[in-house]
Structures are given as structure tokens and as C-alpha cells.
mmCIF file of C-alpha atoms and ligand atoms in Angstrom:
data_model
loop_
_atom_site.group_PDB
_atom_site.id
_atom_site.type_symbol
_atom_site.label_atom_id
_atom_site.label_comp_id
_atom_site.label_asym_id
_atom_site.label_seq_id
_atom_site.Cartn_x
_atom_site.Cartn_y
_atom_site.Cartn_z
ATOM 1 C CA UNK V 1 -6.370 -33.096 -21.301
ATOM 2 C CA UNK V 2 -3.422 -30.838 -22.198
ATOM 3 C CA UNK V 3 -1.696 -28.864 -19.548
ATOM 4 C CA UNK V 4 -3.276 -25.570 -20.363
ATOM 5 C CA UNK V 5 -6.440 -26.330 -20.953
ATOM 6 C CA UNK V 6 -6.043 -28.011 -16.594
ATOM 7 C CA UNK V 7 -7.970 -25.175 -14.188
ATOM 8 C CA UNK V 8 -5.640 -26.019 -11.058
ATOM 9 C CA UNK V 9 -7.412 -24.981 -7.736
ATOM 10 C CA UNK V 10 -5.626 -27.078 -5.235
ATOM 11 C CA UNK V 11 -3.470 -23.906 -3.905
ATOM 12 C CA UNK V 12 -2.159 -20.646 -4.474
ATOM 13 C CA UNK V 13 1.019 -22.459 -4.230
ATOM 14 C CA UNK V 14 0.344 -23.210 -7.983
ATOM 15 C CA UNK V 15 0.991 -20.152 -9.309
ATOM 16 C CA UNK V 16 4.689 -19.935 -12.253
ATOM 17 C CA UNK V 17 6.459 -17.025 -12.113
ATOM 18 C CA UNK V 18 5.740 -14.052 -14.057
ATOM 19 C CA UNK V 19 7.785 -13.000 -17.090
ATOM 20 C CA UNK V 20 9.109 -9.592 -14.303
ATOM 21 C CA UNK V 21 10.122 -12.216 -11.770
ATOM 22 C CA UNK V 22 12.036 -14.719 -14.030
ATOM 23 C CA UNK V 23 13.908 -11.622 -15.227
ATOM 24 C CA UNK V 24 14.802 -10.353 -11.881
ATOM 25 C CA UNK V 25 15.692 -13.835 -10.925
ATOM 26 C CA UNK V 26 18.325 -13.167 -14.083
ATOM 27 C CA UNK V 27 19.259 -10.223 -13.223
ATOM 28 C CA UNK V 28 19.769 -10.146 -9.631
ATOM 29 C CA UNK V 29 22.871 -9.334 -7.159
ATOM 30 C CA UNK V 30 24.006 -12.035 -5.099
ATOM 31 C CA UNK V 31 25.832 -12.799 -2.410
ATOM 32 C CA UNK V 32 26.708 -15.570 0.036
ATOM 33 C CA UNK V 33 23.211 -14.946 2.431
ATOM 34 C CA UNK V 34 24.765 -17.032 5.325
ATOM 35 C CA UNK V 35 27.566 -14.111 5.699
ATOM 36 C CA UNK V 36 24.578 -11.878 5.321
ATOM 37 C CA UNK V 37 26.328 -11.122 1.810
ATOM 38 C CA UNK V 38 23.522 -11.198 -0.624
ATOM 39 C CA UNK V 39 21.681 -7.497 -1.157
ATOM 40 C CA UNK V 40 18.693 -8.766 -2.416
ATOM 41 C CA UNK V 41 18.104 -10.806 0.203
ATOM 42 C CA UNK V 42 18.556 -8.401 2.587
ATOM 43 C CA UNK V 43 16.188 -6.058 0.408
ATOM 44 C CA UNK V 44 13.349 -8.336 0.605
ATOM 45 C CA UNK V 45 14.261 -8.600 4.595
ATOM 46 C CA UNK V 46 13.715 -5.284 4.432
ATOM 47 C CA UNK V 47 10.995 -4.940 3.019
ATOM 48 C CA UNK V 48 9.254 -7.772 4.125
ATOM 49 C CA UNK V 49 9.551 -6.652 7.788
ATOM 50 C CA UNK V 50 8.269 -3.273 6.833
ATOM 51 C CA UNK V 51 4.979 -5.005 5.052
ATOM 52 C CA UNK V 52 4.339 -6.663 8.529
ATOM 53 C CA UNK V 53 5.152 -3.563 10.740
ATOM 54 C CA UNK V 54 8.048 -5.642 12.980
ATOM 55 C CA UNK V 55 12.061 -4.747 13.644
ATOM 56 C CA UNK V 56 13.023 -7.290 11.616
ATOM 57 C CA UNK V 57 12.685 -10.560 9.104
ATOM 58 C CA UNK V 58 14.149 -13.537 8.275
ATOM 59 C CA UNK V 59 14.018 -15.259 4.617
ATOM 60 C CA UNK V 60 13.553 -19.366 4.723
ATOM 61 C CA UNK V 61 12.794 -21.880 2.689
ATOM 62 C CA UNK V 62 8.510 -22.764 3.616
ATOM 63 C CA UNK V 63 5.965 -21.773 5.453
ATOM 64 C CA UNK V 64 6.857 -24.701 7.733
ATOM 65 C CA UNK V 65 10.416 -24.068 8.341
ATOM 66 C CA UNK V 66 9.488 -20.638 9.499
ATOM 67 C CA UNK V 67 6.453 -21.855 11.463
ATOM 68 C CA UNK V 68 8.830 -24.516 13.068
ATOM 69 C CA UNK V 69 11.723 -22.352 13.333
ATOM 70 C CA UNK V 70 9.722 -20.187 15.740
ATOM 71 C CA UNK V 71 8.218 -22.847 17.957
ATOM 72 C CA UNK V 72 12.422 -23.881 18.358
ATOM 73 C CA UNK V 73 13.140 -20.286 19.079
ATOM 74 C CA UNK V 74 10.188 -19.210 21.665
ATOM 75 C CA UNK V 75 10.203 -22.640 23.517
ATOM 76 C CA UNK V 76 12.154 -25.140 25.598
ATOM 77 C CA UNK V 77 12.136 -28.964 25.002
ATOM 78 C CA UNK V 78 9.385 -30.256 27.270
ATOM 79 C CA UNK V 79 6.966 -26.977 27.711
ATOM 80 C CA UNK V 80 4.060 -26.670 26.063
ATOM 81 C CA UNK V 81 2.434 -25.285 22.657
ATOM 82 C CA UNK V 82 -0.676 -24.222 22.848
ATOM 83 C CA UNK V 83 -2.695 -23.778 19.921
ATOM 84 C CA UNK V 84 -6.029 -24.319 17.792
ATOM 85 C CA UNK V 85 -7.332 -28.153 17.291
ATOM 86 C CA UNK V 86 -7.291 -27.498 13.153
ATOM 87 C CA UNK V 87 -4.441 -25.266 13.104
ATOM 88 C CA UNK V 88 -1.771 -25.496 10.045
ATOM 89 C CA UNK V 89 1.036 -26.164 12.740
ATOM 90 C CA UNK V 90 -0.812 -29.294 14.941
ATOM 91 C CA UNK V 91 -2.545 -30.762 11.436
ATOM 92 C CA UNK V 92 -0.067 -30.849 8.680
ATOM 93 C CA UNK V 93 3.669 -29.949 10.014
ATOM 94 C CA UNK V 94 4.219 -33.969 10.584
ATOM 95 C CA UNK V 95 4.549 -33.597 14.163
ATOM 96 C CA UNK V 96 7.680 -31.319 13.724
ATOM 97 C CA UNK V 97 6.951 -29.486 17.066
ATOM 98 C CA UNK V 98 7.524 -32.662 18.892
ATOM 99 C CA UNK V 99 10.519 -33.756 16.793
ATOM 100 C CA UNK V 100 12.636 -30.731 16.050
ATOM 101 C CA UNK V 101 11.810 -28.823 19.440
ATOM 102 C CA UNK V 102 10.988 -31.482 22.042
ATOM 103 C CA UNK V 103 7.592 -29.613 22.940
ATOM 104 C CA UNK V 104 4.644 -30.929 23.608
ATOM 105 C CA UNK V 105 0.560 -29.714 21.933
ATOM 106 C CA UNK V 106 -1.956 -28.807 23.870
ATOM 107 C CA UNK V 107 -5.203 -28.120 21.486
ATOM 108 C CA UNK V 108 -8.020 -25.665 21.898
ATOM 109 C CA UNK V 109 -11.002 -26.365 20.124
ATOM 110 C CA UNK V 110 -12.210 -22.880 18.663
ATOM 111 C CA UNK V 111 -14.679 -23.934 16.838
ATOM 112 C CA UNK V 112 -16.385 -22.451 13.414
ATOM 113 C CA UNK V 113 -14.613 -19.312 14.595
ATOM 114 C CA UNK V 114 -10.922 -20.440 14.286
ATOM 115 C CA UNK V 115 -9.086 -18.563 17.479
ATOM 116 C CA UNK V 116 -9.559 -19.021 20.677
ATOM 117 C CA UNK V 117 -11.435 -17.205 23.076
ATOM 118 C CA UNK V 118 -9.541 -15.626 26.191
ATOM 119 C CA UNK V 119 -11.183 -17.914 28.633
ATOM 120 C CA UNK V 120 -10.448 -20.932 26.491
ATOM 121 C CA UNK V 121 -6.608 -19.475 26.253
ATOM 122 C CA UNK V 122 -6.472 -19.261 29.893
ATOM 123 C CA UNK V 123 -7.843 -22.561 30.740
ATOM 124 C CA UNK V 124 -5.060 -23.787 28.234
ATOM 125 C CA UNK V 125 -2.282 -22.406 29.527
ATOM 126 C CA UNK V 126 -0.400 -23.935 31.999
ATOM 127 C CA UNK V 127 1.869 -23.266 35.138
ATOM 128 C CA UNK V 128 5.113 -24.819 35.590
ATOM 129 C CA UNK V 129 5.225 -26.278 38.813
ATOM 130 C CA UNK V 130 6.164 -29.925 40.049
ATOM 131 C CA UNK V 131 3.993 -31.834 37.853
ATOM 132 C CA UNK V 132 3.492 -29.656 34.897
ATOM 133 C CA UNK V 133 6.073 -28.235 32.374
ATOM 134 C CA UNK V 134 4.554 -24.689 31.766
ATOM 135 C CA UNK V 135 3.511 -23.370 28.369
ATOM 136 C CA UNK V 136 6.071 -22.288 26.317
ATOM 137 C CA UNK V 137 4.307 -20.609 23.008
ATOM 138 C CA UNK V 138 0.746 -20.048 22.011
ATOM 139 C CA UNK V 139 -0.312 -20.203 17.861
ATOM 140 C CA UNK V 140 -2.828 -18.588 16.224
ATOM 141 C CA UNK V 141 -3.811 -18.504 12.795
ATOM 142 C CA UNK V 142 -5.029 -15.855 10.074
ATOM 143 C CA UNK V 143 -5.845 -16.430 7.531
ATOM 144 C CA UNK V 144 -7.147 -19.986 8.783
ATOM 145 C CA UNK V 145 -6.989 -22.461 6.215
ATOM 146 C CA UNK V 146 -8.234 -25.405 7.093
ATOM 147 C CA UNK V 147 -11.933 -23.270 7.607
ATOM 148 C CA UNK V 148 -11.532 -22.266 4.690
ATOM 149 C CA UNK V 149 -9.611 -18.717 4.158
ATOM 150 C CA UNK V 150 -11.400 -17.484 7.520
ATOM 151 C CA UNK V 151 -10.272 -14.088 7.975
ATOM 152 C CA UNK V 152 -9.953 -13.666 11.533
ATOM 153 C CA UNK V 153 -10.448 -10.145 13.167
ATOM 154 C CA UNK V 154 -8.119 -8.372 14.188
ATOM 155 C CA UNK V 155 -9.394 -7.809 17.816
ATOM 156 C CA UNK V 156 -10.079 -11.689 18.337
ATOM 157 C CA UNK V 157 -6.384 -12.129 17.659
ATOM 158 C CA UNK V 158 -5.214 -9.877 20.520
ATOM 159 C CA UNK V 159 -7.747 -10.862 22.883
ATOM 160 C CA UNK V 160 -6.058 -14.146 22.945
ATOM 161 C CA UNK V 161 -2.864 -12.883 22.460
ATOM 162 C CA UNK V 162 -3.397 -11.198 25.692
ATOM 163 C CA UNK V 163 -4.080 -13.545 28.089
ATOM 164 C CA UNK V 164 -0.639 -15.273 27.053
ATOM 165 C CA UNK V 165 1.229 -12.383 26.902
ATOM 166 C CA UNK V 166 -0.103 -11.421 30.744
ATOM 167 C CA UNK V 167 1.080 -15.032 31.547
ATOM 168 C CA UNK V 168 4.412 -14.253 30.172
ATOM 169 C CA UNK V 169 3.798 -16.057 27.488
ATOM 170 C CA UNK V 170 4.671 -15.354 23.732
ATOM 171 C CA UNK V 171 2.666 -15.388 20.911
ATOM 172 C CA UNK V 172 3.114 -16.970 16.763
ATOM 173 C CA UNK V 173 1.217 -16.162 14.522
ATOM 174 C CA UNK V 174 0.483 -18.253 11.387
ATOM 175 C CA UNK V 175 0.036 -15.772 9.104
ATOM 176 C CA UNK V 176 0.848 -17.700 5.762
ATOM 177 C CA UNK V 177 -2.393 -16.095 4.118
ATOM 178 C CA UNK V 178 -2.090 -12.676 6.476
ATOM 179 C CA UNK V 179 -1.907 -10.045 3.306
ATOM 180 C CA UNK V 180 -5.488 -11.882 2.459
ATOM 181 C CA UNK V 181 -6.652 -11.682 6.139
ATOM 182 C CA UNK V 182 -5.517 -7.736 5.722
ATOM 183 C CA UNK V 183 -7.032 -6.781 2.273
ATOM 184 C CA UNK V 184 -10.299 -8.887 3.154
ATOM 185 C CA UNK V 185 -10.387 -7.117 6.680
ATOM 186 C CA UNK V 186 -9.378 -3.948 5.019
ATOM 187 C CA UNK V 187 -6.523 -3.225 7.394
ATOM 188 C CA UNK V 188 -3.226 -2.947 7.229
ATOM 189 C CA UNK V 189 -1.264 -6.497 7.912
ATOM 190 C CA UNK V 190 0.535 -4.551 10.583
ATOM 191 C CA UNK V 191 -2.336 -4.549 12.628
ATOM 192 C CA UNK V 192 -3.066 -8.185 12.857
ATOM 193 C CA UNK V 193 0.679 -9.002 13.331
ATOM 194 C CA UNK V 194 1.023 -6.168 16.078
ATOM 195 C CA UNK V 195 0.052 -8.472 19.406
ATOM 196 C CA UNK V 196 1.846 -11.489 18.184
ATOM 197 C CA UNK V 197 5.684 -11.573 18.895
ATOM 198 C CA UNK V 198 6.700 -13.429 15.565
ATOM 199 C CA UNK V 199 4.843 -14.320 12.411
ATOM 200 C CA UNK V 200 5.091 -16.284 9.168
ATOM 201 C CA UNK V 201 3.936 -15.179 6.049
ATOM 202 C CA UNK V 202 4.527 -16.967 2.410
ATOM 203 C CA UNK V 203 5.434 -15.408 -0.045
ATOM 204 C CA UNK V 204 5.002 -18.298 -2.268
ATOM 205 C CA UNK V 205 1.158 -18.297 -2.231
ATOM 206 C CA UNK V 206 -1.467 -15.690 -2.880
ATOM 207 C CA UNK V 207 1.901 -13.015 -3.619
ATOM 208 C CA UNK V 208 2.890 -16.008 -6.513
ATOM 209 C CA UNK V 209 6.502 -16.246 -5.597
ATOM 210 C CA UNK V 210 8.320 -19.377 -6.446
ATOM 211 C CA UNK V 211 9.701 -19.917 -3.552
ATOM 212 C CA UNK V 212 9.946 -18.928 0.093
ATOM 213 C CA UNK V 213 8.732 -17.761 3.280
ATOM 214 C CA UNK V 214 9.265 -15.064 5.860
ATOM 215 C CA UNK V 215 9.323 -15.158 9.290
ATOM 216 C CA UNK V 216 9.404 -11.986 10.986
ATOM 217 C CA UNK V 217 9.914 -9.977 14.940
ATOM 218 C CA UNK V 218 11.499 -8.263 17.042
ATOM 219 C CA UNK V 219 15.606 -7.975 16.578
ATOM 220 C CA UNK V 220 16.660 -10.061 19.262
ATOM 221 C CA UNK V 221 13.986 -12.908 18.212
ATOM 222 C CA UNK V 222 15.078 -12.656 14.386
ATOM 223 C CA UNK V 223 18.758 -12.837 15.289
ATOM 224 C CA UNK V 224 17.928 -16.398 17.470
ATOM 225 C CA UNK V 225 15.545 -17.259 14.305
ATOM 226 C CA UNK V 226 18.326 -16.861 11.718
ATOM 227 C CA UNK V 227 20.861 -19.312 14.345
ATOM 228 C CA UNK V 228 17.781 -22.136 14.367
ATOM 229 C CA UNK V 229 17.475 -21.452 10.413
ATOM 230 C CA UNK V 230 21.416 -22.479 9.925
ATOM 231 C CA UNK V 231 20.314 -25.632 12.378
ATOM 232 C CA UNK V 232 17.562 -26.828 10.315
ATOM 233 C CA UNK V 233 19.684 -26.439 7.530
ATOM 234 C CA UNK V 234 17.363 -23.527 6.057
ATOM 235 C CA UNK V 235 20.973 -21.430 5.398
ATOM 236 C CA UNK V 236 20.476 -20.233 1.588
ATOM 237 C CA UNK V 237 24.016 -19.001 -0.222
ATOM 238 C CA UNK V 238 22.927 -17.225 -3.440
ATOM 239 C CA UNK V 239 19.348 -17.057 -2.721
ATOM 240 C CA UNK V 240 19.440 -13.432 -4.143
ATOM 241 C CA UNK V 241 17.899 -15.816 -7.308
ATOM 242 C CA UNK V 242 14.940 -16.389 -5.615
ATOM 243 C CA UNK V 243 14.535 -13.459 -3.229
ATOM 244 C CA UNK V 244 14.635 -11.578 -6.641
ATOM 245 C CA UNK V 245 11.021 -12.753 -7.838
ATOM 246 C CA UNK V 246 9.936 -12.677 -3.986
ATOM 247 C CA UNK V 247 10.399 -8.931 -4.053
ATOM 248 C CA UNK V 248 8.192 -8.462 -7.056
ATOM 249 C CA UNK V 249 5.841 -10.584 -4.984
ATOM 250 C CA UNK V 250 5.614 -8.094 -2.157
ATOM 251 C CA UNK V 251 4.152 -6.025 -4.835
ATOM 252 C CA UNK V 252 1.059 -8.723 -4.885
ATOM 253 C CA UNK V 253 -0.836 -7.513 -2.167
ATOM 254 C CA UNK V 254 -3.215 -5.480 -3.238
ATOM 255 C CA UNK V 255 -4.863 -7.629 -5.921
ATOM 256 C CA UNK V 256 -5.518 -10.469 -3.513
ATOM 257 C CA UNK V 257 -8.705 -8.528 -3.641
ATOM 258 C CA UNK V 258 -9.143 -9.872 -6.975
ATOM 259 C CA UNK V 259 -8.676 -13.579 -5.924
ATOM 260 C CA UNK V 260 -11.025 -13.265 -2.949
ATOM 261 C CA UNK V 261 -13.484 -11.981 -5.742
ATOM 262 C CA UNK V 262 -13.084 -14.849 -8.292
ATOM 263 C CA UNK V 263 -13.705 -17.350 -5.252
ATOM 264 C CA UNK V 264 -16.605 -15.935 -4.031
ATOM 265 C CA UNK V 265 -17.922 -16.191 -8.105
ATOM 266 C CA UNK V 266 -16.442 -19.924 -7.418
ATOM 267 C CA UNK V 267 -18.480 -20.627 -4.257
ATOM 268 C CA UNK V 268 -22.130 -18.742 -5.505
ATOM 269 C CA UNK V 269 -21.576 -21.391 -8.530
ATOM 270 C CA UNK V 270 -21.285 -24.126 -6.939
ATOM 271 C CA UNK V 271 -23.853 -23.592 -4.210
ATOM 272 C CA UNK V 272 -26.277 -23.575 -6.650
ATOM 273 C CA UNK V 273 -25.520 -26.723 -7.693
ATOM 274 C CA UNK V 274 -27.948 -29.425 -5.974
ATOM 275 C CA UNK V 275 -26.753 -30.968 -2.950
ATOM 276 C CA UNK V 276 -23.698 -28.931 -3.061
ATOM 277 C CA UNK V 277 -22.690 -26.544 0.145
ATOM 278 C CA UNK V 278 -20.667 -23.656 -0.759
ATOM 279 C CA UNK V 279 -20.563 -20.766 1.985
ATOM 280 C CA UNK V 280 -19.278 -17.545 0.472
ATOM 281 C CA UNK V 281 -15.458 -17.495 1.065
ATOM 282 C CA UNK V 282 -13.770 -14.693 3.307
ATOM 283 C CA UNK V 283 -10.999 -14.457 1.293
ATOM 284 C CA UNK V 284 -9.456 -17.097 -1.426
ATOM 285 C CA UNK V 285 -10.569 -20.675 -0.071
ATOM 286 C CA UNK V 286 -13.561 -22.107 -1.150
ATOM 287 C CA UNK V 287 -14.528 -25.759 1.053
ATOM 288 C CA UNK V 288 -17.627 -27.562 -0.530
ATOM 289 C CA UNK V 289 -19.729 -29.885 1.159
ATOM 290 C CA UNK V 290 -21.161 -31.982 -0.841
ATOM 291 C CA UNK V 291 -22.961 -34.765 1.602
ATOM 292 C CA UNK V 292 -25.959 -33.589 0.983
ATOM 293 C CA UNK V 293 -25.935 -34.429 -2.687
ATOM 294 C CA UNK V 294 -24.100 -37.997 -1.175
ATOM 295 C CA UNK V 295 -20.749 -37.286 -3.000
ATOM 296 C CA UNK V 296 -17.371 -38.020 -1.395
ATOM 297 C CA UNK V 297 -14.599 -35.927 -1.414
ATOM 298 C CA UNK V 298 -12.733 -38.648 -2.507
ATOM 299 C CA UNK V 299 -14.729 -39.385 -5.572
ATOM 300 C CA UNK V 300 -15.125 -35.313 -6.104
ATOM 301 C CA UNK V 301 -11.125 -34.899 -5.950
ATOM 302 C CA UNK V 302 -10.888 -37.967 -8.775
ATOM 303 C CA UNK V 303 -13.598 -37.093 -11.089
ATOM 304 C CA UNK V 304 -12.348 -33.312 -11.425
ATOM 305 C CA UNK V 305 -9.308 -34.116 -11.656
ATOM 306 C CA UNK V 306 -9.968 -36.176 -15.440
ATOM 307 C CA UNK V 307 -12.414 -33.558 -16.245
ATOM 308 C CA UNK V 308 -9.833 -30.707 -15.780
ATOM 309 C CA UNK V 309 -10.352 -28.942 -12.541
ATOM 310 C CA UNK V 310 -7.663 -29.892 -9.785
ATOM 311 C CA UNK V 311 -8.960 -29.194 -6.265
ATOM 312 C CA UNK V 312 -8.081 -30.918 -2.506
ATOM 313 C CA UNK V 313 -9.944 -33.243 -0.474
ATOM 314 C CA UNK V 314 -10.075 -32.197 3.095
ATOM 315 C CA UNK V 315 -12.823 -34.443 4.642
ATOM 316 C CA UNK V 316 -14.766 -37.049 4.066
ATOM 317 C CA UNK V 317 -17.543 -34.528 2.253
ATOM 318 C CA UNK V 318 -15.929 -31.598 2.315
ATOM 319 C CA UNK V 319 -13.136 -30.183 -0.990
ATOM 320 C CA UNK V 320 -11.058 -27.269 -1.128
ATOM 321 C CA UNK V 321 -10.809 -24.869 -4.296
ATOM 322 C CA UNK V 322 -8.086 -22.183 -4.136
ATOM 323 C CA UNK V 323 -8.216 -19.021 -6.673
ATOM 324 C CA UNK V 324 -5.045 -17.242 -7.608
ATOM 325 C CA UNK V 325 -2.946 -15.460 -10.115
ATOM 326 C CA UNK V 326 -2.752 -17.593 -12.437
ATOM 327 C CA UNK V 327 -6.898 -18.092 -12.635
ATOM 328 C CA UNK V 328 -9.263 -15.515 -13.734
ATOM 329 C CA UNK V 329 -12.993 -14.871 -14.160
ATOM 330 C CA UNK V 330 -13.430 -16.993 -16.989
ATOM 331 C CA UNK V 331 -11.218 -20.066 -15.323
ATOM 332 C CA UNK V 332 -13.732 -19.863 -12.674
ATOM 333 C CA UNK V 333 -16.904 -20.252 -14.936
ATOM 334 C CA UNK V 334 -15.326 -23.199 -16.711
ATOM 335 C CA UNK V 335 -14.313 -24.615 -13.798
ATOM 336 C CA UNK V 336 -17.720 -24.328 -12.460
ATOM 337 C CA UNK V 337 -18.867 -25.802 -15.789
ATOM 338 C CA UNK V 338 -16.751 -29.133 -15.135
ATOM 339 C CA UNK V 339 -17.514 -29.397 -11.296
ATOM 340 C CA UNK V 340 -21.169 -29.468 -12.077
ATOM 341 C CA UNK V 341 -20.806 -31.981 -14.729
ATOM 342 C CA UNK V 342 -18.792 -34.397 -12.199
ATOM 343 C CA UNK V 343 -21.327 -33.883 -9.270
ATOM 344 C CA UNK V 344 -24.417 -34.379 -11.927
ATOM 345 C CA UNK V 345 -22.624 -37.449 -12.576
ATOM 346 C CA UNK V 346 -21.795 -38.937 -9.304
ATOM 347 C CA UNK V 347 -24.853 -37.952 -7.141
ATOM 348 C CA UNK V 348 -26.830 -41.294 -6.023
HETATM 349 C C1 PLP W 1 0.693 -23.220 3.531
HETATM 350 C C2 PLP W 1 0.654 -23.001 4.987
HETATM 351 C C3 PLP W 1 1.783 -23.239 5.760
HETATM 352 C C4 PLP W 1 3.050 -23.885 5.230
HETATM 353 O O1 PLP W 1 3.645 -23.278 4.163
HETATM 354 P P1 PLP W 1 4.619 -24.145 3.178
HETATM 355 O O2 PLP W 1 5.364 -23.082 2.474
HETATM 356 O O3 PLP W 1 3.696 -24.931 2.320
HETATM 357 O O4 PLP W 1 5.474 -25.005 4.043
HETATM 358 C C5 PLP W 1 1.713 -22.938 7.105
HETATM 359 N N1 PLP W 1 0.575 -22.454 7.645
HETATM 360 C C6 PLP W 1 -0.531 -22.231 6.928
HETATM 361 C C7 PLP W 1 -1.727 -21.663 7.590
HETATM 362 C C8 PLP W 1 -0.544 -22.509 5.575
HETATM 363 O O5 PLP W 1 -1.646 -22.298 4.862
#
């Protein structure tokens, strides 16, 4: 199988940079960006913090740095984070919250629905008193991956965000996917960000940057964020390079619409396959389930993979396809092709 002819729906992560971005990458001004130097950095800061409606915004490496860069900046070692049971932050940041900031997780299980209700908020946080080392950060999601590209509304998000905020207590949110959480919702991102304190956002999925993240706040919090950045060893020099294509990212948003349309093609194909579970997506995240046809993800994940369709297992039964930039209408109907061919030929 050649490398074109390879329909690759593990992430919006996959996505090469445009002929416009490789040329601004060329082309751009740079400066050292740890003596705040570097104007296109601090263009995309800019703008970035403008797209999200906050004071300010921070360029890092990943979606995890800035994800673990807040937890560092909003918490003490030895308080608590409180956040969702299949959250990005407790289920694939290799335990960073207990390594890099000393904290320790306390999970809420929210369910199909992804974010927690206020009552289950409220029976999570805790008071520091003798015994008990008080919570130092609540996480939410949107986006939420792991159930699939849930786009979470906007007044669920500040419910919860409420309670903690009433208990002094601030509020992240994990917005990796939060421009496809807006254009799916059909607000504006601003609005889901407004009742958290800090949020991340990557540039380098849906928005098909190469590389990078932002995380994004208030003045004060950014200022701390950029000091924990330098400590993680997140401080870029020339990264004008790569903020270069990130700007022409930032001009992305809009046809996310298009994405969450090509995996909602994805998921009506495949749930008509036999056996095969396919809800119709929120956004771009399609999870199959394909017990019922007695398939394994495992097995699923291996035989698409040598017939030409890359995808991610994420259960026992249950696989991940992710549209994007780089796939279009006609991607998708091959791809559905293929996927039906492999489940055809491993159903018992
Ligand atoms: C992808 C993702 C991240 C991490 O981003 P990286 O750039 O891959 O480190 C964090 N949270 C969520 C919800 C994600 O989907």
C-alpha cells in the first residue's frame, strides 16, 4: 500500500502543512521568544487570546504541556485536582499531575454526558482542614474526546464551573477540540471558555498546524504560565517558524464544519454495517462498537491498518476514526469501503 493511497483516521493530529503555511514558515520574522523577541509569536498570542475571548495567551509546545502547565500554575503540591473519570488530563498525560505538580486526582464519574453535574462537583470538592488537603483545580473538558468529539454545552460547563468557583476554586478547561465544540454548538468559543479561568486549545489538530498549543487567561495567570513554561523546558527561541503556519491555522475554524460533516457520512456508513455501532458524531470523532458483530478493537485496528484505513483502538470493542483536512468526502466512502471489507471478514 503506497503512502497516498493510506486514508489515515487516527487523529486530526495527522494533518501536513499546507503549501500557505510552509511558506509563512519561510518567510517569517523571528526573534528570540524567551526575551519575548519574536513578532510572530507574539502575533499568534495575540490573536489566539482574542479567538478565545481571554487577556492573554501563551504559545507551548502540546496540548499536554499546556494542560500540565496549568495544573502547576493553579495548584499547590499536595491539594487536589478534581476532574472527569475519562478526562484527557487523568487518562493519557502519564500521571504528569502527580509528577510535575505534586497534586493529587480526585475523579468524577460523569457519565455518557462527559461534565459533571454541580452536585457531583460539590460532593468532589474538598475542604482543607486537618485531615484533608483542599482542592486545588477542577478540569473539564470540551470537546471530550475520549466520548467521542462530545460537544459539551455551554451552560453544563458553567454550572460546574460554578460550584468551584463559589468554593474559591479555579477552573481548566481542556479545550484541545474547543473551535469544534464552538462551530458544532454554533457559538462563539468565547462563550464556552468564559467561566473557566484558563484553557488549552491545539492548534495542531482540527486547525492543521504542525505544531503547537495555546494555553490561554487572565494576565496575571499567563505571566505565572509563561515562568512554569521556561521550567518544563517549553521556552521556544525562534519559534516564529512554527507560530508562522499556526497563524494561518487560526484561520481553520470555520471549516471544522466540514470535518464534523465528513464524520457524520463516516459514522451513517459504518452503522449500517452489521454488527457495527456507530452513533452520529457531535463533531469530528467517530467511536465504533463493534461487539455486537464479535470484532475486537484490536483485530479492527490491525486489519484496517493492511487494508489502508488507519484508525485507534480505544476499548476492548470500541475504535476511534478522526476526519480532518487532509480527508474529504470521497476518503470517507473509500474508507468506508475498506472498513466493511475488514469487519465482513473478521465477524465470527
Ligand atoms: C490531544 C489532546 C490533548 C493533548 O494534546 P497534545 O498536543 O497531543 O499533547 C489534551 N487534551 C485533549 C482533550 C486532547 O484531545
Amino acid at each position: 500500500m503506497s503512502d497516498d493511497d493510506f486514508i489515515d483516521l487516527r487523529s486530526d493530529t495527522v494533518t501536513r502543512p499546507s503549501e500557505e503555511m510552509r511558506d509563512a514558515a519561510a518567510t517569517a520574522e523571528v526573534g528570540d521568544d524567551v526575551y519575548r523577541d519574536d513578532p510572530t509569536v507574539n502575533e499568534l498570542e495575540r490573536r489566539a487570546a482574542e479567538a478565545v475571548g481571554t487577556e492573554a495567551a501563551l504559545y507551548v509546545p502540546s496540548g499536554t504541556m499546556a494542560n500540565q502547565i496549568a495544573i502547576h500554575a493553579h495548584t499547590e503540591p499536595g491539594q487536589e485536582l478534581l476532574l472527569e473519570r475519562e478526562s484527557h488530563i487523568y487518562r493519557w498525560e502519564l500521571a504528569g499531575a502527580a509528577k510535575l505538580s505534586g497534586v493529587q486526582t480526585r475523579t468524577i464519574d460523569a457519565g455518557e454526558r462527559c461534565v459533571p453535574t454541580p452536585k457531583a462537583v460539590r460532593e468532589g470538592l474538598v475542604d482543607e482542614d486537618l485531615h484533608r488537603p483542599g482542592t486545588g483545580l477542577l478540569a473539564v473538558e470540551n470537546t471530550h474526546n475520549y466520548r467521542g468529539g462530545v460537544a459539551v454545552p455551554v451552560d453544563r460547563i458553567a454550572a460546574a464551573a460554578e460550584v468551584a468557583r463559589d468554593a474559591d476554586v479555579p477552573v481548566h478547561l481542556d479545550g484541545a477540540r474547543v473551535f469544534n465544540a464552538a462551530v458544532a454548538l454554533g457559538v462563539d468559543a468565547s462563550e464556552i471558555v468564559d467561566p473557566a479561568d484558563s484553557v488549552t486549545f491545539c492548534l495542531s489538530k482540527g486547525l492543521g498546524a504542525p505544531v503547537g498549543s495555546i494555553l490561554a487567561g487572565d494576565e496575571a495567570f499567563v505571566e505565572d504560565a509563561r515562568r512554569v513554561r521556561k521550567l518544563f523546558g517549553g521556552g521556544m527561541r525562534q519559534a516564529g517558524m512554527i507560530a508562522a503556519p499556526a497563524l494561518r491555522a487560526l484561520d481553520n475554524v470555520d471549516r471544522l464544519a466540514e470535518d464534523h460533516a465528513n464524520a457524520e457520512r463516516l459514522a451513517a456508513g459504518l452503522d449500517a454495517l452489521d454488527g457495527v455501532d456507530a452513533p452520529a458524531p457531535d463533531t469530528n470523532i467517530v467511536v465504533v462498537d463493534t461487539e455486537a458483530a464479535g470484532v475486537e478493537a484490536a483485530s479492527l485496528y490491525a486489519a484496517c491498518k493492511d487494508a489502508g484505513v488507519g484508525c485507534v483502538e480505544f476499548d476492548d470493542y470500541a475504535t476511534r476514526f478522526t476526519t480532518h483536512l487532509d480527508v474529504d468526502e470521497s476518503d470517507v466512502d473509500e474508507a468506508v469501503d475498506r472498513v466493511a471489507a475488514v469487519v465482513d471478514d473478521l465477524r465470527d
